Coordinates of C-alpha atoms and ligand atoms in Angstrom, one line a residue:
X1 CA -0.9 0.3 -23.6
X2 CA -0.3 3.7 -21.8
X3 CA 3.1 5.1 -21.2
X4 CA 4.3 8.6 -20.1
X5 CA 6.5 10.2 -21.8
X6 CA 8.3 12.9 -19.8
X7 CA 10.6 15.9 -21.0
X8 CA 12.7 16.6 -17.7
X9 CA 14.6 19.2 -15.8
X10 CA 11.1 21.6 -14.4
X11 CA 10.9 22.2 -11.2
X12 CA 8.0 21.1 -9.0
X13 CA 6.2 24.2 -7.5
X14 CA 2.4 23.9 -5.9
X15 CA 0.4 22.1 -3.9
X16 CA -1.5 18.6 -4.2
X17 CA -3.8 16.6 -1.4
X18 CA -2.6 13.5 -0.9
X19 CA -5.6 10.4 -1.4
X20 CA -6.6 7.7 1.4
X21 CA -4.7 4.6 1.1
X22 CA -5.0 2.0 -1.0
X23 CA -3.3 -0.3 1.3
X24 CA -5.7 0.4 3.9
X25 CA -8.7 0.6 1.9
X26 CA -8.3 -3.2 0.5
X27 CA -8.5 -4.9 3.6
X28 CA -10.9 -2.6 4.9
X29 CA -13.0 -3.1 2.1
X30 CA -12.7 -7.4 3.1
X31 CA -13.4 -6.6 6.2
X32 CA -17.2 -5.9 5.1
X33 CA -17.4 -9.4 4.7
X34 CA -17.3 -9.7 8.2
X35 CA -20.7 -8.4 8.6
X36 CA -24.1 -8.4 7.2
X37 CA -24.8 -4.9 7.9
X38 CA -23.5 -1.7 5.5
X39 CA -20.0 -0.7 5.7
X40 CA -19.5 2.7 4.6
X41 CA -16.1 3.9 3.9
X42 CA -14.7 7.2 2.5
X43 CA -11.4 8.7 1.4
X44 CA -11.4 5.3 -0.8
X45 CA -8.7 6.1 -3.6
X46 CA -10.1 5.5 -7.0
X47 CA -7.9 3.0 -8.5
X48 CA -7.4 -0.2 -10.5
X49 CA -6.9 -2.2 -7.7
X50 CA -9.8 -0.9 -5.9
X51 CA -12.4 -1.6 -8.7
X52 CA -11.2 -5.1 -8.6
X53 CA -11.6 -5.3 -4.9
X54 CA -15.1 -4.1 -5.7
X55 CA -15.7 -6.9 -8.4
X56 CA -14.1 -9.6 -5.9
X57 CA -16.8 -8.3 -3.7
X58 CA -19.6 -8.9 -5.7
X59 CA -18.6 -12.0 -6.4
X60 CA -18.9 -13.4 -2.8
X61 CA -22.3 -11.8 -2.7
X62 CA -21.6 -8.1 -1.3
X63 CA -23.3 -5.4 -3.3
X64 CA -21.4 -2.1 -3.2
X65 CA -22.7 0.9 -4.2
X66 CA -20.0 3.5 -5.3
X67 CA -19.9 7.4 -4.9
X68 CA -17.1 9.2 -6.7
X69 CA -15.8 12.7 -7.1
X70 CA -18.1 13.3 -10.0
X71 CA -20.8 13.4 -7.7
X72 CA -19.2 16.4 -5.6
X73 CA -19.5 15.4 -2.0
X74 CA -15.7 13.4 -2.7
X75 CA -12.2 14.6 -3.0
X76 CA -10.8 13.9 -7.0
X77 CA -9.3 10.6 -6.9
X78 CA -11.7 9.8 -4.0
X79 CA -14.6 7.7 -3.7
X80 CA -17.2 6.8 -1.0
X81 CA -18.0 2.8 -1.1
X82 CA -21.0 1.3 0.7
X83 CA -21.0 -2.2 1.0
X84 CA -23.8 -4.5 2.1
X85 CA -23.8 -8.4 2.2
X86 CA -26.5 -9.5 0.4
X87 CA -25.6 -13.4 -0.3
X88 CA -23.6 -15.2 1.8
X89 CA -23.6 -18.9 0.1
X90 CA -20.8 -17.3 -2.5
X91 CA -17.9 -18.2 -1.1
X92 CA -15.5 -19.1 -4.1
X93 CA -12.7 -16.1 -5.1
X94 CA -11.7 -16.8 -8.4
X95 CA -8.3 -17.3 -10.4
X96 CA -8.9 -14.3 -12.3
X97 CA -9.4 -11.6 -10.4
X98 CA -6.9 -12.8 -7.5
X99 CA -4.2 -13.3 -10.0
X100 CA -4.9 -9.4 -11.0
X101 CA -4.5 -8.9 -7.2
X102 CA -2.5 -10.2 -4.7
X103 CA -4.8 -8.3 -1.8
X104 CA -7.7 -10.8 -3.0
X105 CA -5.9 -12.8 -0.4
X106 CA -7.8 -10.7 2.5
X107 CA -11.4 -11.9 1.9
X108 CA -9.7 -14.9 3.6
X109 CA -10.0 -14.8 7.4
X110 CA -13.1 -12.6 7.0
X111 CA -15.0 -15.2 4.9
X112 CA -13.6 -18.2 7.2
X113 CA -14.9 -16.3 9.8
X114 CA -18.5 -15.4 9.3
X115 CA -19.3 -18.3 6.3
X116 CA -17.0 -20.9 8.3
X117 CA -16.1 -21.6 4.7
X118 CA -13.6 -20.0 1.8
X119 CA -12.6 -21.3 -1.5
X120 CA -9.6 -18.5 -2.7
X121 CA -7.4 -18.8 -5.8
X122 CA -4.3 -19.1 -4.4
X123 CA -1.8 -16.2 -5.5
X124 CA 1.1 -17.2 -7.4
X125 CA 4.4 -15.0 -7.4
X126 CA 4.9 -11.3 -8.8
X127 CA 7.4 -9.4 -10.1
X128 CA 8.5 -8.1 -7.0
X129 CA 9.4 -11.9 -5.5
X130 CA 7.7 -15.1 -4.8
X131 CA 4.9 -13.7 -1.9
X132 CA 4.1 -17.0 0.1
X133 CA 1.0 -16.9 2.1
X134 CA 2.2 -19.6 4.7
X135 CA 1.7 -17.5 7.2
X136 CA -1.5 -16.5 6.9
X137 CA -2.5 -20.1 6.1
X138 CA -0.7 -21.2 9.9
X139 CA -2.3 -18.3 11.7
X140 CA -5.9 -19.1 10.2
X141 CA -5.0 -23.4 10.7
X142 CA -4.2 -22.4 14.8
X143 CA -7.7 -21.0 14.7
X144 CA -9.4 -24.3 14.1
X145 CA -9.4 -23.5 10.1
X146 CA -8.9 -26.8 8.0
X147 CA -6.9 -25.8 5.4
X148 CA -6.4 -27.7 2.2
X149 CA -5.3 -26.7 -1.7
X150 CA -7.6 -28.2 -4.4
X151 CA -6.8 -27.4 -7.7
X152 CA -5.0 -23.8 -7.0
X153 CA -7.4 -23.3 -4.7
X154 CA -7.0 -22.5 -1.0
X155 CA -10.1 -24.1 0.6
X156 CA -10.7 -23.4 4.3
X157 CA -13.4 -24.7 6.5
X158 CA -14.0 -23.6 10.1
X159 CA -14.8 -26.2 13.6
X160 CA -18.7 -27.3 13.2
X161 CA -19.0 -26.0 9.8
X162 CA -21.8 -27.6 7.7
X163 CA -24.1 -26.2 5.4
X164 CA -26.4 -23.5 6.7
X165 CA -24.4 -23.5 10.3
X166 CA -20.9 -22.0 10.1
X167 CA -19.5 -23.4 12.8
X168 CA -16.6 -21.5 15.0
X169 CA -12.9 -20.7 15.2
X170 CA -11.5 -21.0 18.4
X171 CA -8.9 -18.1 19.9
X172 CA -5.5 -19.3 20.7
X173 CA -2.0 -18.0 20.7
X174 CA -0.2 -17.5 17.5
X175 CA 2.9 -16.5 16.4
X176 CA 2.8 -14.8 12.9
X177 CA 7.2 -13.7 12.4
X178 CA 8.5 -15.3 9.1
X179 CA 11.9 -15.1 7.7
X180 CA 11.3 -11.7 6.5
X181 CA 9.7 -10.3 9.4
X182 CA 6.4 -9.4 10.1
X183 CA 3.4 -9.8 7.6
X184 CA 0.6 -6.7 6.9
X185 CA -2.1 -8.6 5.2
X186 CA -1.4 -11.9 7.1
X187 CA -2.1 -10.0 10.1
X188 CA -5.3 -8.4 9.1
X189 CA -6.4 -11.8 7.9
X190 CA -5.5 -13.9 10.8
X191 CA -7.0 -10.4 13.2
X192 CA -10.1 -10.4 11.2
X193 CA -10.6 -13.9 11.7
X194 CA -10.0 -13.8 15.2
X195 CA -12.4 -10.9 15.5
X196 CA -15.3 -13.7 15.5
X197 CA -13.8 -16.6 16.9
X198 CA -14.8 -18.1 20.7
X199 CA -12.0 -16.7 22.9
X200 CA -9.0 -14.8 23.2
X201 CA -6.4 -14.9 20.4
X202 CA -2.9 -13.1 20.8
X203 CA -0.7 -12.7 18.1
X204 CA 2.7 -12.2 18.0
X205 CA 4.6 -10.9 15.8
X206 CA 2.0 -8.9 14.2
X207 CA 2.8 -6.5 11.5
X208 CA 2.6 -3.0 12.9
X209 CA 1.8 -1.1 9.8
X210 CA -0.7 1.9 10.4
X211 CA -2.7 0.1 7.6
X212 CA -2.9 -2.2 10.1
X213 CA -3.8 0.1 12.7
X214 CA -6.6 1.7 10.4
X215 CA -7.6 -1.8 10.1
X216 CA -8.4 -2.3 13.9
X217 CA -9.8 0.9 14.5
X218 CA -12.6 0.1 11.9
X219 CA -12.6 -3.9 13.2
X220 CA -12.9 -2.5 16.9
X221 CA -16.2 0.7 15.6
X222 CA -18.1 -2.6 14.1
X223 CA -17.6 -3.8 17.8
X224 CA -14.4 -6.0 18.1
X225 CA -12.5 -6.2 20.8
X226 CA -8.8 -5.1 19.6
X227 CA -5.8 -4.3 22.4
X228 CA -2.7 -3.4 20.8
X229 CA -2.7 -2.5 17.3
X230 CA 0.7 -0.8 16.4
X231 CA 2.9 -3.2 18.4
X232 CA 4.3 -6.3 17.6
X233 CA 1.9 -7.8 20.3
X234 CA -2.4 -8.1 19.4
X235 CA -5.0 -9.5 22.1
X236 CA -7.9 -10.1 20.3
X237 CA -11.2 -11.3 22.1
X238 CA -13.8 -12.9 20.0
X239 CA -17.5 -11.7 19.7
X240 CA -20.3 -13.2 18.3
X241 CA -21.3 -10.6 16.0
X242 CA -20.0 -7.1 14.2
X243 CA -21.8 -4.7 12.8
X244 CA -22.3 -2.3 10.4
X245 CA -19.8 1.2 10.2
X246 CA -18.6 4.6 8.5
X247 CA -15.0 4.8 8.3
X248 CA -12.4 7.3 6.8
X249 CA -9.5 5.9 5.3
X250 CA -6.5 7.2 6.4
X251 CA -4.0 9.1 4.0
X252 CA -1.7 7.3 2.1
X253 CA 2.0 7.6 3.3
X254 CA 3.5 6.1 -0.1
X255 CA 2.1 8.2 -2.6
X256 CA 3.0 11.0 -0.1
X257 CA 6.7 9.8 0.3
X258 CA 7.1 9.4 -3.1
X259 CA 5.9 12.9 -3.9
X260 CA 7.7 14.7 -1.2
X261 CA 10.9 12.7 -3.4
X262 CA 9.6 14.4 -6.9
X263 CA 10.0 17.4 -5.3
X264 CA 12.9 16.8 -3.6
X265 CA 14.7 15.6 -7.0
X266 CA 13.3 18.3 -8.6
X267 CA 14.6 20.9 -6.5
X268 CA 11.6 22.1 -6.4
X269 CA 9.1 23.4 -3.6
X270 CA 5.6 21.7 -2.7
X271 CA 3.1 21.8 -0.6
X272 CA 1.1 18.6 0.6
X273 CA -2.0 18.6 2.6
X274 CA -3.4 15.7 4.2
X275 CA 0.3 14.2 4.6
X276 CA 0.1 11.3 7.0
X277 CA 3.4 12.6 9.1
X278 CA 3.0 10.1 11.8
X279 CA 2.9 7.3 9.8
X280 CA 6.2 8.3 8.2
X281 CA 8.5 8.9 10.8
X282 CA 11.9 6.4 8.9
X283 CA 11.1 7.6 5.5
X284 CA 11.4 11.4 6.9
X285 CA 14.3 10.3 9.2
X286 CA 16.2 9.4 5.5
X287 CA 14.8 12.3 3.6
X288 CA 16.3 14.8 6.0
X289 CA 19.4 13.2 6.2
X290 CA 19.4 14.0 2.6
X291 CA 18.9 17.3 2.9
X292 CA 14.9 17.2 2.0
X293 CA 13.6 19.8 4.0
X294 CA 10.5 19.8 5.8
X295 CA 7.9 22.4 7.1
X296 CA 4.5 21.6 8.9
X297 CA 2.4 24.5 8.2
X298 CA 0.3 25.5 10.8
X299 CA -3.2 27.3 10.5
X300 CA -1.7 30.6 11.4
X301 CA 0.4 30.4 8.1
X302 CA 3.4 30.6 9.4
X303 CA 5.8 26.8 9.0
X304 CA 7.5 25.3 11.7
X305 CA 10.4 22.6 10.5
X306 CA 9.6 18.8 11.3
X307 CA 11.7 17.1 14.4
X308 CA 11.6 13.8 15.1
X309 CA 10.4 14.5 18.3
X310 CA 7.2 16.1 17.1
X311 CA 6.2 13.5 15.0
X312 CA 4.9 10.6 17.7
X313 CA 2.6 13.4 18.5
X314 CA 0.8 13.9 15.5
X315 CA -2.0 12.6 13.9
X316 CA -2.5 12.1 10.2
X317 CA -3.5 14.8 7.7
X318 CA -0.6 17.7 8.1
X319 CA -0.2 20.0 5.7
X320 CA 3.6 19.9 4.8
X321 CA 5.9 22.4 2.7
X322 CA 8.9 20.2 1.3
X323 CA 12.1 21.7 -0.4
X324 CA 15.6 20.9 -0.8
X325 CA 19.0 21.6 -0.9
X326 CA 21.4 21.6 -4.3
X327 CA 23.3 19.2 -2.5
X328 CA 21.3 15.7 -2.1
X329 CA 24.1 13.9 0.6
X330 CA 24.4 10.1 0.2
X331 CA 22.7 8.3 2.5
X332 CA 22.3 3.8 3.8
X333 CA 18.5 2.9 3.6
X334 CA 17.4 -0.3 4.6
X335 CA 13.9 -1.3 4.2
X336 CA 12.5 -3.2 7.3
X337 CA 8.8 -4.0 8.4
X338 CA 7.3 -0.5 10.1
X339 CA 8.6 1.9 12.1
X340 CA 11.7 0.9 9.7
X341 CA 12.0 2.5 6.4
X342 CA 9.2 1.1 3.7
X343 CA 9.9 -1.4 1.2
X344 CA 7.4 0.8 -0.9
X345 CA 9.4 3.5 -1.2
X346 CA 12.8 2.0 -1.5
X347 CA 12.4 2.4 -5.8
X348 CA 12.1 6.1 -5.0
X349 CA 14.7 7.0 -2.7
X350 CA 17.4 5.1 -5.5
X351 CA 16.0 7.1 -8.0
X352 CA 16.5 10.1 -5.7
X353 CA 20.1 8.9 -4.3
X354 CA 21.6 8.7 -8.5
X355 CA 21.6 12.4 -8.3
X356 CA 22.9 12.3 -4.2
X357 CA 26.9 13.8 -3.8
X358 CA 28.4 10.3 -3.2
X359 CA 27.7 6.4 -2.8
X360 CA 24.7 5.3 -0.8
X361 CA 23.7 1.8 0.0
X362 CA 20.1 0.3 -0.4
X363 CA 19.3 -2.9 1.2
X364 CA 16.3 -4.6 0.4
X365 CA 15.2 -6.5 3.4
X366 CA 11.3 -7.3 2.8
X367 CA 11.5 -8.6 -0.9
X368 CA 15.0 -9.1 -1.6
X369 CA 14.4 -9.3 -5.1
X370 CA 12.6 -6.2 -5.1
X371 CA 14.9 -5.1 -8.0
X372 CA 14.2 -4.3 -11.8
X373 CA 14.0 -0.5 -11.4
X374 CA 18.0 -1.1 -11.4
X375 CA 18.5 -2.0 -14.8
X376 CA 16.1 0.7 -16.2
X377 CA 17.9 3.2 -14.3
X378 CA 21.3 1.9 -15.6
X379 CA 20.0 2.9 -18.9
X380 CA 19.3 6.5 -17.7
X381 CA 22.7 6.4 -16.6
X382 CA 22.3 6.2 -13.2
X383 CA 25.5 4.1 -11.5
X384 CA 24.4 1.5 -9.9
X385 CA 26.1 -2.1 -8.9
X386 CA 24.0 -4.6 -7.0
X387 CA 24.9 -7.6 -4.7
X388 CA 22.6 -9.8 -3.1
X389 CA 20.1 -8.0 -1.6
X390 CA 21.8 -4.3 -1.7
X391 CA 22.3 -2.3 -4.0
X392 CA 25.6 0.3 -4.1
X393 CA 24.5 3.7 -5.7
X394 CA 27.0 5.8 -7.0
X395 CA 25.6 9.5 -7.5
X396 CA 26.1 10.8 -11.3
X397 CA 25.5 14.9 -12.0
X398 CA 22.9 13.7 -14.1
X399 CA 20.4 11.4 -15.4
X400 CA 19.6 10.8 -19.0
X401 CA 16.3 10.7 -20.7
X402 CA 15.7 7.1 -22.0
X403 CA 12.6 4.4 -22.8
X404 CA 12.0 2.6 -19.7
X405 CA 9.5 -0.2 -18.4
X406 CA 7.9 -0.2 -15.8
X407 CA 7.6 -3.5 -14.3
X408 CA 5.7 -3.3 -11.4
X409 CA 3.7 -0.4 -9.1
X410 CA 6.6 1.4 -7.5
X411 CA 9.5 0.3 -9.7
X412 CA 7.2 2.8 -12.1
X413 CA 7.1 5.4 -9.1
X414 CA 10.9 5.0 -9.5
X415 CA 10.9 5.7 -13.2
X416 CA 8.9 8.4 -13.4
X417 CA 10.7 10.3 -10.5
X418 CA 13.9 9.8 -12.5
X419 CA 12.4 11.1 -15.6
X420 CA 11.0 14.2 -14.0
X421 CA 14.6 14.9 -13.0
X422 CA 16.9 13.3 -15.9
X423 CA 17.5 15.7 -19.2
X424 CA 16.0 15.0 -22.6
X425 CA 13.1 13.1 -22.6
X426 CA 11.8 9.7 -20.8
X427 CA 9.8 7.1 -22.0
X428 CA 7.9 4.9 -19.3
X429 CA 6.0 2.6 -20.7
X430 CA 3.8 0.1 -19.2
X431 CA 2.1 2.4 -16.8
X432 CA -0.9 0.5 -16.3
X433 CA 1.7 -0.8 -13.4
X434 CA 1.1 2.5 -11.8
X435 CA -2.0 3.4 -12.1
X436 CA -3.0 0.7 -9.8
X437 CA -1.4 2.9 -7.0
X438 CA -1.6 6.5 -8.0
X439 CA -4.5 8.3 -9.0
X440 CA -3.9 9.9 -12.7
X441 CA -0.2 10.7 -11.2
X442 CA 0.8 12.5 -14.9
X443 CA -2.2 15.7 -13.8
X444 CA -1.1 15.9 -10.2
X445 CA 2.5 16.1 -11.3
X446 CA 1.6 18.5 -14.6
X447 CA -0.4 20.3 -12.1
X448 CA 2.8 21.1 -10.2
X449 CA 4.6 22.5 -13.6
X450 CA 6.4 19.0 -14.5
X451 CA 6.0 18.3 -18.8
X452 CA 4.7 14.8 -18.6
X453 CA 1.8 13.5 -20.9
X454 CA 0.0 10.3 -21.2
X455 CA 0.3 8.5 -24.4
X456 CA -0.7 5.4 -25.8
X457 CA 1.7 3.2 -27.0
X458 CA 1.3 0.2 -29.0
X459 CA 2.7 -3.0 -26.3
X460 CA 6.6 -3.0 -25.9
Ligands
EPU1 N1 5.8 -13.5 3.7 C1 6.0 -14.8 4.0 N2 4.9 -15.6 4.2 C2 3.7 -15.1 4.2 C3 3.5 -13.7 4.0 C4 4.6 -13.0 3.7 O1 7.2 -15.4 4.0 O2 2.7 -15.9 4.4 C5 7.0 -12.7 3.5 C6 6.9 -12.0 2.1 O3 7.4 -12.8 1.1 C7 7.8 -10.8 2.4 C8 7.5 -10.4 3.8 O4 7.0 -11.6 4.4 O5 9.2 -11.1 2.3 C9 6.5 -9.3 4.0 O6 5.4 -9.5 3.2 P1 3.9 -9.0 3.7 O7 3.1 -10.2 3.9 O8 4.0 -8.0 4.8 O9 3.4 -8.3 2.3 P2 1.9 -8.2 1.9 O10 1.1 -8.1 3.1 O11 1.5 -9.2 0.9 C10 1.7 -5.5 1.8 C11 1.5 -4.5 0.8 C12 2.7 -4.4 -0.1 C13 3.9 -4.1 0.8 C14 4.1 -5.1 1.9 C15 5.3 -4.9 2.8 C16 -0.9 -4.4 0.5 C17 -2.0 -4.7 -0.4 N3 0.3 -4.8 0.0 O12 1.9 -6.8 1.1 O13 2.5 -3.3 -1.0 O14 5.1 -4.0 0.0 O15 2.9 -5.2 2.6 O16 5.1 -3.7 3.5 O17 -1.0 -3.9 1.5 C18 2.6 -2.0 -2.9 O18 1.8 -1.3 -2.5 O19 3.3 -1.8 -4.0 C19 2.9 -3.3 -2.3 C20 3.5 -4.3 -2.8

């Protein structure tokens, strides 16, 4: 089992291109089900969790055919993925590759939709909380959907459906808010679904993620009829058919948050192209209150610092110059459902806020027990005292180098930033955790001058 080990205290100095998003790519990836033509996407990231969407794919009859940097037309890390239904009387999704990945969920809606008929493992918990998927199971029932669990298995059959006819969903009103808020992938299933069903469908409540929003823009080239995506509120009239399309992914604003932290921690001073500014407005909000500094740099050469008022007006892929002060200030973060701060980064920024000049608070408010990075960073040394769903983080002068686990994708993001900045040297083990998120994160980071090497560990 791979771990990195990591001998801190180097400052990050360089430049690195951030990849698409996986986020957006695994729904968009579903969302081929939704037609028999080819979908063509590019900017995929090439990751774990992306080969599995793949094999998920194949098995309910989709051949994809898969392009990767090697060839030279991609980006490293990038991929370009055709997919073409091929057979659409596979309609199971089975235990084993859903239980890998809880985005398996997405085939959902699409295969209600176009099949009128789904058979999905249903996904159990993780380590990051218990992950219902109630809501995507009431948005897809007030479609029409007949919903029932056999065996594990969600199995979902639209109006009319019989074998060889695939009967319809009907459009209606739906309201998708939970206890915790909104819900991405809930959204693009119940959307996706809605896509092809008779009528109009409005939801309510609909996540506002720009994963979301990348997800529309590709539903509405195939031919849907989106109005809204980005706001709480989607109007969604139904067609009778999409078709085929060639979409970029957009970039992905975690894995650019989270190095824009690395350098931050680091003290260090890094460039990022393709850096999805728009999307990030709350985690750059937080990071400047900080004292992260940040520069767009325009084609003339010459930066210009980041307001908040310039961000609604741009569009993804900036190139961004990040450094920061001695001083990190303490700071309260509360993760919320987008525009608000991201639960995916909230591993990070406590990493980053142990070295801050003060206490800050963390408060958790997506997965409330989004929480195990805190008792590996206790053994750094970090000061940290949680309650309930917040966490109080006392800032220490330093971290120590330890042997941590990672225990699940960003809680490693976490780890690793900590290690990069602790002295002596860090252990994170498990990383298989991360590289479902971050393509070969150890060379992008050595790249930038950090002493980090990948090592293979016997299981811990
Ligand atoms: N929820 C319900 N019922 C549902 C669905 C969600 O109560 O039917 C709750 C969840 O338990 C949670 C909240 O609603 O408390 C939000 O969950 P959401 O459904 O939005 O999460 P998701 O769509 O399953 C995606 C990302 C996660 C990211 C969350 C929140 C993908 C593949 N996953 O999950 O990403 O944390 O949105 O932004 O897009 C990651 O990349 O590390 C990751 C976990």
């Amino acid at each position: 089992m791979d771990a990195f080990v990591i001998k801190g205290g180097k400052h990050l100095r360089g430049r690195l291109r951030v990849h698409g998003a996986k986020n957006a790519a695994l729904p968009l990836m579903a969302a081929a089900l939704l037609t028999d033509q080819p979908v063509n996407l590019s900017s995929v990231p090439d990751l774990a969790d992306i080969r599995n969407m793949i094999r998920l794919l194949n098995e309910l009859g989709v051949d994809a055919n898969v392009e990767s940097a090697d060839a030279g037309s991609t980006q490293r890390g990038e991929m370009k993925v055709r997919l073409h239904t091929k057979d659409d009387q596979k309609s199971e999704a089975p235990y084993d590759i859903v239980r890998t990945m809880r985005a398996s969920i997405c085939v959902l809606g699409p295969m209600l939709a176009k099949r009128g008929f789904a058979r999905v493992s249903m996904p159990g918990g993780c380590n990051i909380g218990d992950r219902p998927v109630d809501l995507h199971l009431q948005g897809l029932r007030a479609l029409g959907a007949q919903i029932t669990l056999d065996g594990g298995y969600i199995v979902a059959q639209a109006p009319g459906y019989e074998r060889g006819k695939p009967g319809r969903l009907k459009g209606t009103r739906i309201f998708l808010g939970g206890p915790f808020g909104s819900t991405v992938l809930g959204t693009d299933n119940v959307m996706c679904a809605a896509a092809l069903a008779e009528g109009r469908t409005i939801i309510e409540s609909a996540a506002c993620e720009p994963e979301v929003v990348d997800l529309a823009r590709m539903l509405i080239a195939m031919g849907a009829h989106i109005e809204g995506a980005g706001s709480p509120r989607l109007v969604i009239d139904g067609v009778e058919k999409l078709h085929g399309v060639e979409h970029a992914i957009i970039p992905d604003r975690i894995e650019a948050g989270t190095f824009i932290m690395a350098a931050a921690m680091t003290n260090g001073d890094v460039t990022l192209e393709n850096c999805p500014l728009e999307a990030m407005g709350a985690a750059l909000d937080r990071l400047h209150a900080v004292g992260v500094h940040t520069e767009v740099v325009v084609p003339d050469g010459q930066p210009k610092p980041v307001s908040q008022g310039q961000l609604s007006e741009m569009c993804a892929g900036h190139t961004v110059r990040v450094s920061s002060s001695r001083r990190l200030e303490p700071i309260q973060v509360t993760t919320q459902p987008h525009p608000g701060f991201p639960t995916d980064l909230q591993a990070q920024i406590m990493a980053l806020l142990c070295l801050a000049d003060g206490n800050s608070i963390i408060t958790e408010k997506i997965f409330p027990d989004r929480f195990l990075h805190v008792a590996e960073l206790l053994r750094m040394g970090a000061n940290l005292v949680r309650s309930g769903a917040s966490v109080l983080v006392s800032g220490v002068r330093e971290l120590e180098g330890a042997p941590v686990m990672a225990s699940d994708l960003r809680a490693s993001a976490g780890l690793v930033l900590a290690g990069l900045a602790a002295s002596g040297t860090t252990t994170v083990n498990r990383v298989y955790h991360l590289d479902r998120g971050y393509y070969r994160m150890e060379e992008t980071l050595r790249e930038l001058g950090a002493d980090i090497e990948r090592v293979d560990r016997p299981a811990v």
